[in-house]
PDB file of C-alpha atoms in Angstrom:
ATOM      1  CA  MET A  22       0.012  -0.162   0.128  1.00  0.00           C
ATOM      2  CA  GLY A  23       3.071   2.458   0.061  1.00  0.00           C
ATOM      3  CA  ASN A  24       1.938   3.350  -3.815  1.00  0.00           C
ATOM      4  CA  LEU A  25      -1.571   3.497  -2.595  1.00  0.00           C
ATOM      5  CA  ARG A  26      -3.283   5.891  -5.419  1.00  0.00           C
ATOM      6  CA  VAL A  27      -6.873   6.891  -5.343  1.00  0.00           C
ATOM      7  CA  HIS A  28      -7.817   8.248  -8.583  1.00  0.00           C
ATOM      8  CA  GLY A  29      -9.230  11.740  -8.873  1.00  0.00           C
ATOM      9  CA  ILE A  30      -8.811  12.090  -5.028  1.00  0.00           C
ATOM     10  CA  SER A  31      -7.527  15.339  -3.909  1.00  0.00           C
ATOM     11  CA  CYS A  32      -4.835  15.751  -1.485  1.00  0.00           C
ATOM     12  CA  THR A  33      -7.110  17.306   0.980  1.00  0.00           C
ATOM     13  CA  SER A  34      -9.531  14.336   0.717  1.00  0.00           C
ATOM     14  CA  TRP A  35      -6.269  11.949   1.142  1.00  0.00           C
ATOM     15  CA  ARG A  36      -5.334  13.820   4.655  1.00  0.00           C
ATOM     16  CA  LEU A  37      -8.855  13.674   5.683  1.00  0.00           C
ATOM     17  CA  ALA A  38      -9.055   9.981   5.028  1.00  0.00           C
ATOM     18  CA  VAL A  39      -5.406   9.527   6.887  1.00  0.00           C
ATOM     19  CA  GLU A  40      -6.659  11.513   9.776  1.00  0.00           C
ATOM     20  CA  THR A  41      -9.865   9.558  10.158  1.00  0.00           C
ATOM     21  CA  ASN A  42      -7.930   6.513   9.772  1.00  0.00           C
ATOM     22  CA  ASN A  43     -10.129   5.293   6.664  1.00  0.00           C
ATOM     23  CA  ILE A  44      -6.831   4.886   4.750  1.00  0.00           C
ATOM     24  CA  GLY A  45      -4.829   2.255   7.032  1.00  0.00           C
ATOM     25  CA  HIS A  46      -1.393   0.897   6.814  1.00  0.00           C
ATOM     26  CA  TRP A  47      -0.211   3.665   4.121  1.00  0.00           C
ATOM     27  CA  ILE A  48       3.495   3.832   4.339  1.00  0.00           C
ATOM     28  CA  THR A  49       4.216   6.809   2.083  1.00  0.00           C
ATOM     29  CA  VAL A  50       2.418   9.979   1.067  1.00  0.00           C
ATOM     30  CA  PRO A  51       1.633  10.254  -2.626  1.00  0.00           C
ATOM     31  CA  GLN A  52       4.294  11.879  -4.710  1.00  0.00           C
ATOM     32  CA  SER A  53       1.371  14.282  -5.860  1.00  0.00           C
ATOM     33  CA  CYS A  54       0.726  15.435  -2.195  1.00  0.00           C
ATOM     34  CA  LYS A  55       4.239  15.847  -1.264  1.00  0.00           C
ATOM     35  CA  ASP A  56       4.059  19.720  -1.704  1.00  0.00           C
ATOM     36  CA  PHE A  57       0.540  19.794  -0.302  1.00  0.00           C
ATOM     37  CA  VAL A  58       1.827  18.183   2.888  1.00  0.00           C
ATOM     38  CA  GLY A  59       4.881  20.383   2.868  1.00  0.00           C
ATOM     39  CA  HIS A  60       2.996  23.703   2.440  1.00  0.00           C
ATOM     40  CA  TYR A  61       0.550  22.425   5.280  1.00  0.00           C
ATOM     41  CA  MET A  62       3.565  21.301   7.813  1.00  0.00           C
ATOM     42  CA  LEU A  63       5.524  24.662   7.364  1.00  0.00           C
ATOM     43  CA  GLY A  64       2.102  26.849   7.093  1.00  0.00           C
ATOM     44  CA  HIS A  65      -0.182  28.346   9.488  1.00  0.00           C
ATOM     45  CA  LEU A  66      -2.647  25.341   9.383  1.00  0.00           C
ATOM     46  CA  TYR A  67      -0.404  22.873  11.115  1.00  0.00           C
ATOM     47  CA  HIS A  68       0.708  25.545  13.796  1.00  0.00           C
ATOM     48  CA  GLY A  69      -3.164  26.193  14.224  1.00  0.00           C
ATOM     49  CA  ASP A  70      -3.991  22.437  14.387  1.00  0.00           C
ATOM     50  CA  SER A  71      -1.182  22.212  16.833  1.00  0.00           C
ATOM     51  CA  ASN A  72      -2.638  24.972  18.966  1.00  0.00           C
ATOM     52  CA  VAL A  73      -6.261  23.494  19.135  1.00  0.00           C
ATOM     53  CA  VAL A  74      -4.690  20.236  20.076  1.00  0.00           C
ATOM     54  CA  ALA A  75      -2.808  21.866  22.731  1.00  0.00           C
ATOM     55  CA  ASP A  76      -5.540  24.092  24.098  1.00  0.00           C
ATOM     56  CA  THR A  77      -8.036  21.186  24.896  1.00  0.00           C
ATOM     57  CA  PRO A  78      -6.004  19.421  27.474  1.00  0.00           C
ATOM     58  CA  ALA A  79      -4.297  22.628  28.907  1.00  0.00           C
ATOM     59  CA  THR A  80      -8.064  23.805  29.311  1.00  0.00           C
ATOM     60  CA  TYR A  81      -9.071  20.606  31.070  1.00  0.00           C
ATOM     61  CA  ALA A  82      -6.278  20.957  33.480  1.00  0.00           C
ATOM     62  CA  VAL A  83      -6.729  24.391  34.229  1.00  0.00           C
ATOM     63  CA  ASN A  84     -10.421  23.636  35.355  1.00  0.00           C
ATOM     64  CA  LEU A  85      -9.401  20.462  37.375  1.00  0.00           C
ATOM     65  CA  MET A  86     -10.569  20.329  41.179  1.00  0.00           C
ATOM     66  CA  LEU A  87      -7.416  19.216  42.811  1.00  0.00           C
ATOM     67  CA  GLY A  88      -7.087  17.890  46.327  1.00  0.00           C
ATOM     68  CA  GLY A  89      -4.868  20.441  47.526  1.00  0.00           C
ATOM     69  CA  ASP A  90      -2.661  17.862  48.993  1.00  0.00           C
ATOM     70  CA  GLY A  91       0.310  18.046  46.740  1.00  0.00           C
ATOM     71  CA  LYS A  92      -0.169  14.492  45.859  1.00  0.00           C
ATOM     72  CA  GLU A  93      -1.397  15.204  42.496  1.00  0.00           C
ATOM     73  CA  ILE A  94       0.635  13.069  39.567  1.00  0.00           C
ATOM     74  CA  TRP A  95       0.934  14.713  36.116  1.00  0.00           C
ATOM     75  CA  VAL A  96       1.890  12.130  33.325  1.00  0.00           C
ATOM     76  CA  PHE A  97       3.159  13.004  29.892  1.00  0.00           C
ATOM     77  CA  ASP A  98       3.121  11.153  26.723  1.00  0.00           C
ATOM     78  CA  VAL A  99       6.401  12.430  25.179  1.00  0.00           C
ATOM     79  CA  ASP A 100       5.976  11.775  21.364  1.00  0.00           C
ATOM     80  CA  GLU A 101       5.172  13.650  18.463  1.00  0.00           C
ATOM     81  CA  THR A 102       2.547  14.824  20.525  1.00  0.00           C
ATOM     82  CA  MET A 103       4.808  17.084  22.465  1.00  0.00           C
ATOM     83  CA  LEU A 104       7.947  17.107  20.213  1.00  0.00           C
ATOM     84  CA  SER A 105       8.127  17.732  16.231  1.00  0.00           C
ATOM     85  CA  ASN A 106       9.432  15.880  13.672  1.00  0.00           C
ATOM     86  CA  VAL A 107       9.048  18.351  11.210  1.00  0.00           C
ATOM     87  CA  LEU A 108      12.689  18.510  10.345  1.00  0.00           C
ATOM     88  CA  TYR A 109      13.315  14.668   9.605  1.00  0.00           C
ATOM     89  CA  TYR A 110      10.307  14.819   7.423  1.00  0.00           C
ATOM     90  CA  ALA A 111      11.438  17.823   5.601  1.00  0.00           C
ATOM     91  CA  GLN A 112      14.571  16.275   4.587  1.00  0.00           C
ATOM     92  CA  GLN A 113      12.505  13.144   3.526  1.00  0.00           C
ATOM     93  CA  GLY A 114       9.819  14.647   1.275  1.00  0.00           C
ATOM     94  CA  PHE A 115       7.087  15.207   3.908  1.00  0.00           C
ATOM     95  CA  GLY A 116       6.634  11.515   3.981  1.00  0.00           C
ATOM     96  CA  ALA A 117       6.703  10.658   0.200  1.00  0.00           C
ATOM     97  CA  GLU A 118      10.121   8.915   1.405  1.00  0.00           C
ATOM     98  CA  PRO A 119       9.546   5.807   3.426  1.00  0.00           C
ATOM     99  CA  TYR A 120      10.296   6.405   6.881  1.00  0.00           C
ATOM    100  CA  ASP A 121      14.053   5.159   7.659  1.00  0.00           C
ATOM    101  CA  ASN A 122      14.740   4.512  11.414  1.00  0.00           C
ATOM    102  CA  SER A 123      18.473   5.021  11.216  1.00  0.00           C
ATOM    103  CA  LEU A 124      18.548   7.996   9.255  1.00  0.00           C
ATOM    104  CA  PHE A 125      15.968   9.493  11.752  1.00  0.00           C
ATOM    105  CA  HIS A 126      18.193   8.563  14.877  1.00  0.00           C
ATOM    106  CA  ASP A 127      21.363   9.859  12.994  1.00  0.00           C
ATOM    107  CA  ASN A 128      19.857  13.417  12.365  1.00  0.00           C
ATOM    108  CA  GLY A 129      21.802  14.782  15.293  1.00  0.00           C
ATOM    109  CA  ASP A 130      21.435  14.494  19.104  1.00  0.00           C
ATOM    110  CA  ASP A 131      17.587  15.671  19.001  1.00  0.00           C
ATOM    111  CA  GLY A 132      16.533  13.201  16.491  1.00  0.00           C
ATOM    112  CA  GLY A 133      15.730  15.783  13.986  1.00  0.00           C
ATOM    113  CA  MET A 134      12.780  17.099  16.254  1.00  0.00           C
ATOM    114  CA  VAL A 135      12.092  20.745  17.163  1.00  0.00           C
TER     115      VAL A 135
END
């Protein structure tokens, strides 16, 4: 499925299908959508989407009623939700090239994350 091609589908529709998990097990972004994904990741839409995703749990946390005994625990799942892999993917055609684990980890001390 790495070369999945749905004839007549726009890149916006492809993105929606991926985000809603209606196109499962895809390996690469269609070559025709490489620039579309790049513009999304480097433009205002990705930044805005990231803010929406971050604001939801922040609003939830601010409104929690805590016990006040100082024993509250916060657990964060530190992955691409809190870190960005954009530098690696920018160098790899924004997903148009297959993921390369060795190259990802050889991309400096930060793994290519910002």
